[in-house]
Amino acid sequence: MDTQPELDFLPVDEDTKSPAAGSVPWLEIGCAFLTAILFDVAIYHGGGSLGWAVFFLGATLLYFVGTLRKRDLINGWLIGAMLVVIFLRLIWLYQPGAICCGLILLPALAMCRNGLEPTWWDYAAYGLQSLLSSVFVIRDTGISLQERRGIKISYIGVLGIALPVGALLIFGTIFVLANPDLATSFSTVFNNIGTWLTDLLTTTGFGFDDFLILVIIAWLTLGQLVPAMKQNLQELLGFTEGEAKASEEPEPFALYSPIRNTLIAVVVLFFVYLTYEFCTIPFREIPPGAYWKYAHQG
């Protein structure tokens, strides 16, 4: 008797797919930046009751647009209607309580649009995860772009460059501050660069405070529109992973190359610094009675 192969017709949940699988959340990223621009223009530069009203209405629309591809709950439409009521209320009268309610309802709207019930514990967890969720969005977007272009970048290789550069910057700064002449020279250079940037931003009308606001608001909004939290806390706490099988052969230490490169960079930096010290000590004016360690004080 012939047996037919079993076919799996279970539907694939699109929400479980990672952005790294090939889709880049350009819509969510664009809505996050537009929300940040709206906050900067309507609230930071505008202010007042009308500014808050315009922000809540625009942010509500952007949250709906940024979550079009998500599985929505009916609560999302109810919260959206509440935000519209707050918009109408703020047009009529400035009320701090209405502003606080609007700021509380925006993350709840993002939760419902992503298929999560806005309970108190889930709301708190959702707010905390929005601080870090943008990191995963940027990482997955980078992986997707690499796969499309056929480029493979190892994060260990990136650490192999980033850690030595970071060590050079940290120890180099310490060595510069320990040498008064170098500290004065570097201070002059950085002051000139800062003055040039300040003049440039003043000319364009875009200040550092605007840049900081755009980054913070866009970061938080993106973390809400593309959350790393896909399930409620009860579902997450009830999930248990199976025991991992121990590998027979030990794997090599993944961070060996970054740590080795960092150690080499620090040794070379110490060599350069000590060479500079010994070459410049004979040309320094040391007060009478001072010993050799005088050059390293302070």
C-alpha angles and dihedrals in degrees: 000000000000117000120212117224115254115251122210111220096170110136118245115239106229092201092064092060116102119233086238088069089082109289121103114204095230091149093055092044091050093049091049092054092045089052090051092050090048091051092049095048101037101037111018096042099020107034126163130089094300092052092054091045092052091046095052093047094046094043091051091053092045091049090053092047093045092054100044092118094051131092105260130207125214088244089069091064091047092052090047089054090050090053090052089053089052089050091054091044094053092049088058100039139001109245123171089202091059090050091052091048091051093051090050094047097052095069089042089054090052090050094053092045088055093051100258126130109237098232118157097255093043090047091054092047091047091053092050094047091052088069091063104023093087089063090062092044091054091045094050091045090053091049091049093051091048092051092049092052094040092244121141118196120185115219089213088058090050090051089048087064102031097052096052091045091050091049091050091051094048098045092036090056090050092050093048092050090049090058113065095201094051091043091055093048094048091044091055092050094049092045090054091049091048092050091050093050092047092052091047093051092045091053093050094042092234112118133193090255090059091051091050092050092049092051095047097045094043090048094052094042093050089050089055097044094047104030126186087212105087099164139041119265093254091056092045094049092046093054115098124185122221121253113275116239114242113240117236095222119051113243119234117259105268096208095052095104097047092048092046092050091048092051092050091049093051092048091051091047092051090049092052093046095049090046089053091048095051092045095051101040095082090056096051125099106234117187117246114273094022118127129222095270089065089087091061099047120114 
